[in-house]
PDB file of C-alpha atoms in Angstrom:
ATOM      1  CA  UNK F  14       2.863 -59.011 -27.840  1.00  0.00           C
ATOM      2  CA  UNK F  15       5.219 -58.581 -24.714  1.00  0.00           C
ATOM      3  CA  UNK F  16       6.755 -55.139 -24.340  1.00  0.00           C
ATOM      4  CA  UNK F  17       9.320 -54.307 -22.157  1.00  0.00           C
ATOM      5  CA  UNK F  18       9.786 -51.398 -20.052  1.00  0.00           C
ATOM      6  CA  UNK F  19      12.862 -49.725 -18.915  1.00  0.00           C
ATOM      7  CA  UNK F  20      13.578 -46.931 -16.780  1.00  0.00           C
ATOM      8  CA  UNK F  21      16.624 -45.535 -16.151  1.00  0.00           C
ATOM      9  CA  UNK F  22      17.907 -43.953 -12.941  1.00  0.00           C
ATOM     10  CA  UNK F  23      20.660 -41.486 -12.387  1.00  0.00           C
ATOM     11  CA  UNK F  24      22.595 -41.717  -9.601  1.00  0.00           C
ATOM     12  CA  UNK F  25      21.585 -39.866  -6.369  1.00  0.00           C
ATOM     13  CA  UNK F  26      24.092 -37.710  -5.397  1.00  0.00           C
ATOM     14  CA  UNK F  27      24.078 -36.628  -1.092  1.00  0.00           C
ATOM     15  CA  UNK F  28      25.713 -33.457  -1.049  1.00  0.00           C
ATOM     16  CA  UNK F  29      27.255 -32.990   2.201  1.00  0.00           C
ATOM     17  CA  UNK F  30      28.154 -28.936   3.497  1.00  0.00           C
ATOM     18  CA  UNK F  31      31.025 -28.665   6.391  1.00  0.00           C
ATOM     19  CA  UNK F  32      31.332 -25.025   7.433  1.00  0.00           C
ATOM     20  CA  UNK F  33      33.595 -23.129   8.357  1.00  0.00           C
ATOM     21  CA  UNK F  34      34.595 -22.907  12.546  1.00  0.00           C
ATOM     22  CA  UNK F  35      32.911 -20.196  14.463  1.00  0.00           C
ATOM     23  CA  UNK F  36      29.364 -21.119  12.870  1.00  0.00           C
ATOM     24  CA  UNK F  37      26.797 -21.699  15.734  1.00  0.00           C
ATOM     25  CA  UNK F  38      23.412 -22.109  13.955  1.00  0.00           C
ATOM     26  CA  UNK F  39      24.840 -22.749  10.135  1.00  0.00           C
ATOM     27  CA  UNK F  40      21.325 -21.875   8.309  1.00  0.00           C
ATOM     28  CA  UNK F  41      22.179 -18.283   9.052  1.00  0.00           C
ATOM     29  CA  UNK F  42      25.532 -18.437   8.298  1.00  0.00           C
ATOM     30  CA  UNK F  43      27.330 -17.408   4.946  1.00  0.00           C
ATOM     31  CA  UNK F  44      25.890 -19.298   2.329  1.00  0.00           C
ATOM     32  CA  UNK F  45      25.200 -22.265   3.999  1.00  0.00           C
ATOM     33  CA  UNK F  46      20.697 -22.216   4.568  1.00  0.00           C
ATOM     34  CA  UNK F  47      21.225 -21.203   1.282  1.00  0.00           C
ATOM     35  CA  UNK F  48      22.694 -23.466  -0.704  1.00  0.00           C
ATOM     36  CA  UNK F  49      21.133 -26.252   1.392  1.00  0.00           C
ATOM     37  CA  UNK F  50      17.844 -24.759  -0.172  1.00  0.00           C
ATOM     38  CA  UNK F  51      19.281 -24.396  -3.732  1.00  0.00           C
ATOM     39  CA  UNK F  52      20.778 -28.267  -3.582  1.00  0.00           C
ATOM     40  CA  UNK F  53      17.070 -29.085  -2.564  1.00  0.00           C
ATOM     41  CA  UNK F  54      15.629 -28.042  -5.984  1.00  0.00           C
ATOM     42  CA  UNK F  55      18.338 -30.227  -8.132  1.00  0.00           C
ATOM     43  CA  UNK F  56      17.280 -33.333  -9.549  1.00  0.00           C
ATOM     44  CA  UNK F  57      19.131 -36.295  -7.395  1.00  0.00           C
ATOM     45  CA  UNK F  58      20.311 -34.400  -4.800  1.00  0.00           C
ATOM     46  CA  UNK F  59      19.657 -34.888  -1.444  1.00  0.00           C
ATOM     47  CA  UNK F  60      21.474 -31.987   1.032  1.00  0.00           C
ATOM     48  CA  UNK F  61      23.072 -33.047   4.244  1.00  0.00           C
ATOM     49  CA  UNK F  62      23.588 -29.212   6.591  1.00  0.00           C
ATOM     50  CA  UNK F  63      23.991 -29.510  10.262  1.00  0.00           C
ATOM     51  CA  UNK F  64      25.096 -27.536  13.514  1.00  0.00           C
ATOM     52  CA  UNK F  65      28.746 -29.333  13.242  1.00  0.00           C
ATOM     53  CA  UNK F  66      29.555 -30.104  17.126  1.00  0.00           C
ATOM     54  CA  UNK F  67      32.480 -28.312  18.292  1.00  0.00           C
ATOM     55  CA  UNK F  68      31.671 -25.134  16.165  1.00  0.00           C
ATOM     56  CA  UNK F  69      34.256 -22.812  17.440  1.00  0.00           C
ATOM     57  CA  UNK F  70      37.511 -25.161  17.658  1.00  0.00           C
ATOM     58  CA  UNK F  71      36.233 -27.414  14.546  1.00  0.00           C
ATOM     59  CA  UNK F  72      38.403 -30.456  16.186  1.00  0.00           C
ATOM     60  CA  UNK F  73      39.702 -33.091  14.424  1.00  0.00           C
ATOM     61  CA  UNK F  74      38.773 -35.546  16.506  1.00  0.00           C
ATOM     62  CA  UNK F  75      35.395 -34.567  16.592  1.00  0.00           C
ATOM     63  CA  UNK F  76      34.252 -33.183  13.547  1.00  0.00           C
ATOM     64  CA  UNK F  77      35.612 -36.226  11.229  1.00  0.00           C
ATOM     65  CA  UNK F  78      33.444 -39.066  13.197  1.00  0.00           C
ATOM     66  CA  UNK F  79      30.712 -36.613  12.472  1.00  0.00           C
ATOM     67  CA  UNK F  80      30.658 -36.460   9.132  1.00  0.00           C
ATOM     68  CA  UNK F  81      30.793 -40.235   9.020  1.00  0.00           C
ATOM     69  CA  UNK F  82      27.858 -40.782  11.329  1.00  0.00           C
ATOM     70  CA  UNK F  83      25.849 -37.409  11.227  1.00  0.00           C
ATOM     71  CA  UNK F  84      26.292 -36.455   7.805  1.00  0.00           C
ATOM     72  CA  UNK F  85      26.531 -39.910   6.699  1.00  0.00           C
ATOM     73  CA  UNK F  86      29.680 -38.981   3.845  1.00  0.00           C
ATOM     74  CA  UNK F  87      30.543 -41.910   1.529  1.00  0.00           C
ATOM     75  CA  UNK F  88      30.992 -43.107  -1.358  1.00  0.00           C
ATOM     76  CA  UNK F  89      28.146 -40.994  -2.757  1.00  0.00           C
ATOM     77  CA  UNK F  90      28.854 -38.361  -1.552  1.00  0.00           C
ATOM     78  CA  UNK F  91      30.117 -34.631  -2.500  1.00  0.00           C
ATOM     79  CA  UNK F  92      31.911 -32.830   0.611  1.00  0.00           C
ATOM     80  CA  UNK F  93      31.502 -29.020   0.001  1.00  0.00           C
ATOM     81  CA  UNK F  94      34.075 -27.845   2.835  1.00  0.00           C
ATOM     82  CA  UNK F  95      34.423 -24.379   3.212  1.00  0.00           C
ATOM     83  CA  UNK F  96      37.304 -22.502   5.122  1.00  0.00           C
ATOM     84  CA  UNK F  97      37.765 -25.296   8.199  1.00  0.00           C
ATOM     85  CA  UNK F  98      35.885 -27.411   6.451  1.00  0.00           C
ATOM     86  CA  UNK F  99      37.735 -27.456   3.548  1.00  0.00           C
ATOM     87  CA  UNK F 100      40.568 -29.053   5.893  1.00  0.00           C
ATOM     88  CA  UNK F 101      37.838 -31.369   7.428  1.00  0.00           C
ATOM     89  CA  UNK F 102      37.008 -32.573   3.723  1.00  0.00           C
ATOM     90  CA  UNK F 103      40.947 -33.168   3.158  1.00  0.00           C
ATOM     91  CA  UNK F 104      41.587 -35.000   6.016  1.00  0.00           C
ATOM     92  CA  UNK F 105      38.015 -37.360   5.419  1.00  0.00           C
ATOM     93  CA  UNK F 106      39.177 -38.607   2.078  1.00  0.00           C
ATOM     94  CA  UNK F 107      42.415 -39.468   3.465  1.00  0.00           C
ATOM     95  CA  UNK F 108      40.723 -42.554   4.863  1.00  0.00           C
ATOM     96  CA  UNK F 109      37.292 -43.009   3.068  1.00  0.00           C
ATOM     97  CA  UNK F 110      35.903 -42.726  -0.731  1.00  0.00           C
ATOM     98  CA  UNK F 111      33.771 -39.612  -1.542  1.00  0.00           C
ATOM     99  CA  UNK F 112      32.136 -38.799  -5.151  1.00  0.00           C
ATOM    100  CA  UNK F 113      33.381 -35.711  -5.107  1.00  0.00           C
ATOM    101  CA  UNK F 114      34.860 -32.585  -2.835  1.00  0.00           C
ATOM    102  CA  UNK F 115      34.025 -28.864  -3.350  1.00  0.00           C
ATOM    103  CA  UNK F 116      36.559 -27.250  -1.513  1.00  0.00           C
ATOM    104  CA  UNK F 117      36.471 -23.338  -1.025  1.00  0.00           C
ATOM    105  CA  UNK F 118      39.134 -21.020   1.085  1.00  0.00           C
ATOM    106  CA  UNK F 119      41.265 -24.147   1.175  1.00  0.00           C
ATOM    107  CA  UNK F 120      44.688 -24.083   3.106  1.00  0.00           C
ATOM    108  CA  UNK F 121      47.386 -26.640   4.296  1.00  0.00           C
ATOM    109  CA  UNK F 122      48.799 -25.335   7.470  1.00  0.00           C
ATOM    110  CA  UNK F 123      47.635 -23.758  10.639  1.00  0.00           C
ATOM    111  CA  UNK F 124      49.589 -20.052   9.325  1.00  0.00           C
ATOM    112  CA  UNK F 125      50.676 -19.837  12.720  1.00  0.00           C
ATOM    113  CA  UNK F 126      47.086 -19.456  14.190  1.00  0.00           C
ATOM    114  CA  UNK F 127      46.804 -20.767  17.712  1.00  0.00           C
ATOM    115  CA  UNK F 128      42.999 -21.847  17.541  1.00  0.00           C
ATOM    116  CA  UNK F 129      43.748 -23.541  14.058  1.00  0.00           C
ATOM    117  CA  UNK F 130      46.855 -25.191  15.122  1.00  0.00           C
ATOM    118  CA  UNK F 131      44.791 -27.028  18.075  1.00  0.00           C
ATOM    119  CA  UNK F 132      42.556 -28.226  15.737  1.00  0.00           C
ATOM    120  CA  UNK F 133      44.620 -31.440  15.037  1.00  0.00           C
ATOM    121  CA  UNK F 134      44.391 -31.157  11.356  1.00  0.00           C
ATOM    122  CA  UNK F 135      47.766 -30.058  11.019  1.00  0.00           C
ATOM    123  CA  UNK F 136      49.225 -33.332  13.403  1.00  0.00           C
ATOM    124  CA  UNK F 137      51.363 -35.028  10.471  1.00  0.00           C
ATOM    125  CA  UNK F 138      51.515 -35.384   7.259  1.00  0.00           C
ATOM    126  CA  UNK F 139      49.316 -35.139   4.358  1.00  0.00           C
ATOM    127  CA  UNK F 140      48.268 -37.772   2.778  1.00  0.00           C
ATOM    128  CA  UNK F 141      47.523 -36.374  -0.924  1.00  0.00           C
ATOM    129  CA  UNK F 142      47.843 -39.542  -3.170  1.00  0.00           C
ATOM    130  CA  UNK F 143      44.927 -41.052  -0.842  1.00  0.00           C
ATOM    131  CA  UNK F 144      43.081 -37.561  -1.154  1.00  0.00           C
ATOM    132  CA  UNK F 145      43.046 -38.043  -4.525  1.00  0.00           C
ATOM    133  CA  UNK F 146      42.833 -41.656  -5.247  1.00  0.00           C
ATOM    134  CA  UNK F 147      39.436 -41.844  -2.487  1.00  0.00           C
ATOM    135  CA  UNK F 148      37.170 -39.021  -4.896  1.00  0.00           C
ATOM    136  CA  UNK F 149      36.565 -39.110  -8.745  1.00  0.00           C
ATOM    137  CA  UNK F 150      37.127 -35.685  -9.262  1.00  0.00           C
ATOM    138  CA  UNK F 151      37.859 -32.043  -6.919  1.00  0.00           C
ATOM    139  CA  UNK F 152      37.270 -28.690  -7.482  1.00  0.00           C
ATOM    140  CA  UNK F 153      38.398 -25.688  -5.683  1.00  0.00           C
ATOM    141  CA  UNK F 154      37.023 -22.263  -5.335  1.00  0.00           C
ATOM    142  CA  UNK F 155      39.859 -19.437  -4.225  1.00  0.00           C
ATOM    143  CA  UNK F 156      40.023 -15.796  -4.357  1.00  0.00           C
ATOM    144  CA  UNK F 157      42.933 -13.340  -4.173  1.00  0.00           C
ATOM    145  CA  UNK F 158      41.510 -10.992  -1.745  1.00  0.00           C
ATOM    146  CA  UNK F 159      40.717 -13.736   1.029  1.00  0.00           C
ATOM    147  CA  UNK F 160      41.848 -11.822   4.144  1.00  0.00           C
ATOM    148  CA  UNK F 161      41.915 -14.972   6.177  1.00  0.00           C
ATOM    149  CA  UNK F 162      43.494 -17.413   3.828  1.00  0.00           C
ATOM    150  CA  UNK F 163      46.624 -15.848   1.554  1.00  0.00           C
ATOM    151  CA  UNK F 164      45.550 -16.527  -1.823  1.00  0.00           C
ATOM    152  CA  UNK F 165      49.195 -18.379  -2.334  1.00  0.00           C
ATOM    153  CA  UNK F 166      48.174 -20.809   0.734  1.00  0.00           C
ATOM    154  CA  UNK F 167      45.227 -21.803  -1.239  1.00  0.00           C
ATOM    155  CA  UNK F 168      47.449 -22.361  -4.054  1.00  0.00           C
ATOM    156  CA  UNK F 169      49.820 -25.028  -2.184  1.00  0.00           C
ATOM    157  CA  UNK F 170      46.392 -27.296  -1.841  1.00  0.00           C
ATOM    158  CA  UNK F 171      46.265 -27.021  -5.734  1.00  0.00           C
ATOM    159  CA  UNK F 172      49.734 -27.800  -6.207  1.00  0.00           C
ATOM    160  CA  UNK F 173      49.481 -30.754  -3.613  1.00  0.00           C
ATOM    161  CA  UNK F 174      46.505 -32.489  -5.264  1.00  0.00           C
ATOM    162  CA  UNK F 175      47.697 -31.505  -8.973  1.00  0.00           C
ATOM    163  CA  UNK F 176      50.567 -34.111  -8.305  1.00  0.00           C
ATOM    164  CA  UNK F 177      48.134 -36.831  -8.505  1.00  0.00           C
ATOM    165  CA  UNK F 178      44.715 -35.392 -10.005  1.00  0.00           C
ATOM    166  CA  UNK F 179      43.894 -32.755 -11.972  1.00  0.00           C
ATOM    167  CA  UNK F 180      41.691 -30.032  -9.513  1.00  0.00           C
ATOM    168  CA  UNK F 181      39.098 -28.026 -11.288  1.00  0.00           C
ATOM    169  CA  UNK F 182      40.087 -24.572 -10.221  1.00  0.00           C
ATOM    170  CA  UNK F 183      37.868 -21.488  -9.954  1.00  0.00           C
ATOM    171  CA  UNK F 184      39.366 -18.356  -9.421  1.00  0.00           C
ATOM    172  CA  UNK F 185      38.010 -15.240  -8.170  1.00  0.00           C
ATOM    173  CA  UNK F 186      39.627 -11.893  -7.308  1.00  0.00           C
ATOM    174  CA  UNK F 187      36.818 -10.011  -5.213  1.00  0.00           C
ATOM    175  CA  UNK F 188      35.216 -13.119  -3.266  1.00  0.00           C
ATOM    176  CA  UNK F 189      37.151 -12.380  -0.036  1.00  0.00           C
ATOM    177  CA  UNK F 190      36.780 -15.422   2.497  1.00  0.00           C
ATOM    178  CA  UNK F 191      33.461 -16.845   0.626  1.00  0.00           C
ATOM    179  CA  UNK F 192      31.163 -15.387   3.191  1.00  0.00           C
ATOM    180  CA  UNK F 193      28.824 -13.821   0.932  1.00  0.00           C
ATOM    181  CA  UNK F 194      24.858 -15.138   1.469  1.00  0.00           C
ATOM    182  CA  UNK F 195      24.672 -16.658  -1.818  1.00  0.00           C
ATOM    183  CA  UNK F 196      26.955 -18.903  -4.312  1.00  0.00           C
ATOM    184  CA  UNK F 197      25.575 -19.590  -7.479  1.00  0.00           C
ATOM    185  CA  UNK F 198      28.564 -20.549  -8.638  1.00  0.00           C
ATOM    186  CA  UNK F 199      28.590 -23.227  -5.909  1.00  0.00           C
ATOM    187  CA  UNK F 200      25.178 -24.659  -7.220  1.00  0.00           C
ATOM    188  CA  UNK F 201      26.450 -24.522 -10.605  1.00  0.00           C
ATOM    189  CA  UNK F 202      29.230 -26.844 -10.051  1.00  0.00           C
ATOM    190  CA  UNK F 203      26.830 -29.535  -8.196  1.00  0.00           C
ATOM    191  CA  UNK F 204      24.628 -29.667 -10.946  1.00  0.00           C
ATOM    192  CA  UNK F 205      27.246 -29.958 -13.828  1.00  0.00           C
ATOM    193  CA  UNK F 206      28.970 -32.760 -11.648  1.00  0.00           C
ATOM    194  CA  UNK F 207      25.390 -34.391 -11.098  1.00  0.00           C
ATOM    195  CA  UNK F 208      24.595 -34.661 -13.942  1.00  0.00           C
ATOM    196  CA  UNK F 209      27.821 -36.158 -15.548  1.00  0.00           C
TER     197      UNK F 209
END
């Protein structure tokens, strides 16, 4: 008798967080440690959370090798950007396939901040076909009290990617800038993505 034996294997999923600039030591920072600890318990998950070099000014020029070579983002992986980050994720998947990108506190422009316009993110055009065509799916977290990013700023990246992708939008009205110490709701998306 010859029996055969199959096993089947999801795909792993590399879940990589970008934080927000000003972040020195990002496993005490907002939510960061602990999501990083959260991701750890999901099935097929593996967590990628750094010190991001450059913490304060978040440059362009630095933080996007980074996340190719330090993070090691590609084609399996989810970017969670939050705040700067968020930007950092846009401006990745201009150039290079991602699973999937979590982006929270997400904005378009420098709004006429000095440290943000030095960043280099906001040097040209967006690319937003390429955004969307480089990740199978997006979903963005927003709230209308954000004191740092207007809640209709975050709305322009919505509109932007909803001309070529549909963006899985979670709206909150009490969530401020995101910089609570823990996001369920954060966890909950990873695993409901993970497991599709």
């Amino acid at each position: 008798m010859f029996v055969r034996c199959f096993r089947t294997y999801e795909r792993m999923a590399k879940v990589a967080i970008v934080p927000g600039n000003g972040c020195d030591e990002v496993r005490d920072c907002n939510w960061y440690g602990w999501a990083e600890q959260q991701l750890r318990k999901v099935d097929n998950v593996e967590c990628a959370l750094q010190n991001m070099p450059d913490p304060l000014y978040a440059k362009r020029s630095i933080w996007l090798p980074f996340m190719e070579k330090s993070l090691g983002c590609d084609a399996q992986t989810i970017v969670v950007g939050h705040s700067s980050g968020s930007v950092a994720a846009l401006r990745y998947a201009e150039t290079h396939r991602l699973r999937g990108i979590v982006l929270v506190s997400a904005y378009l422009s420098h709004m006429g901040d000095q440290l943000e316009a030095a960043s280099g993110y906001f040097d040209g055009d967006w690319n937003w076909e390429a955004i969307c065509s480089n990740t199978d799916w997006i979903v963005q977290f927003a709230s209308q009290d954000d004191h740092l990013v207007p809640f209709a700023e975050q709305m322009r990246v919505v509109k932007e990617l909803k001309r070529f992708k549909e963006v899985d939008v979670r709206e909150f009205t009490d969530r401020n800038h995101f910089m609570q110490d823990a996001f369920p709701e954060l966890i909950d998306v990873i695993e409901q993505r993970t497991k599709a």
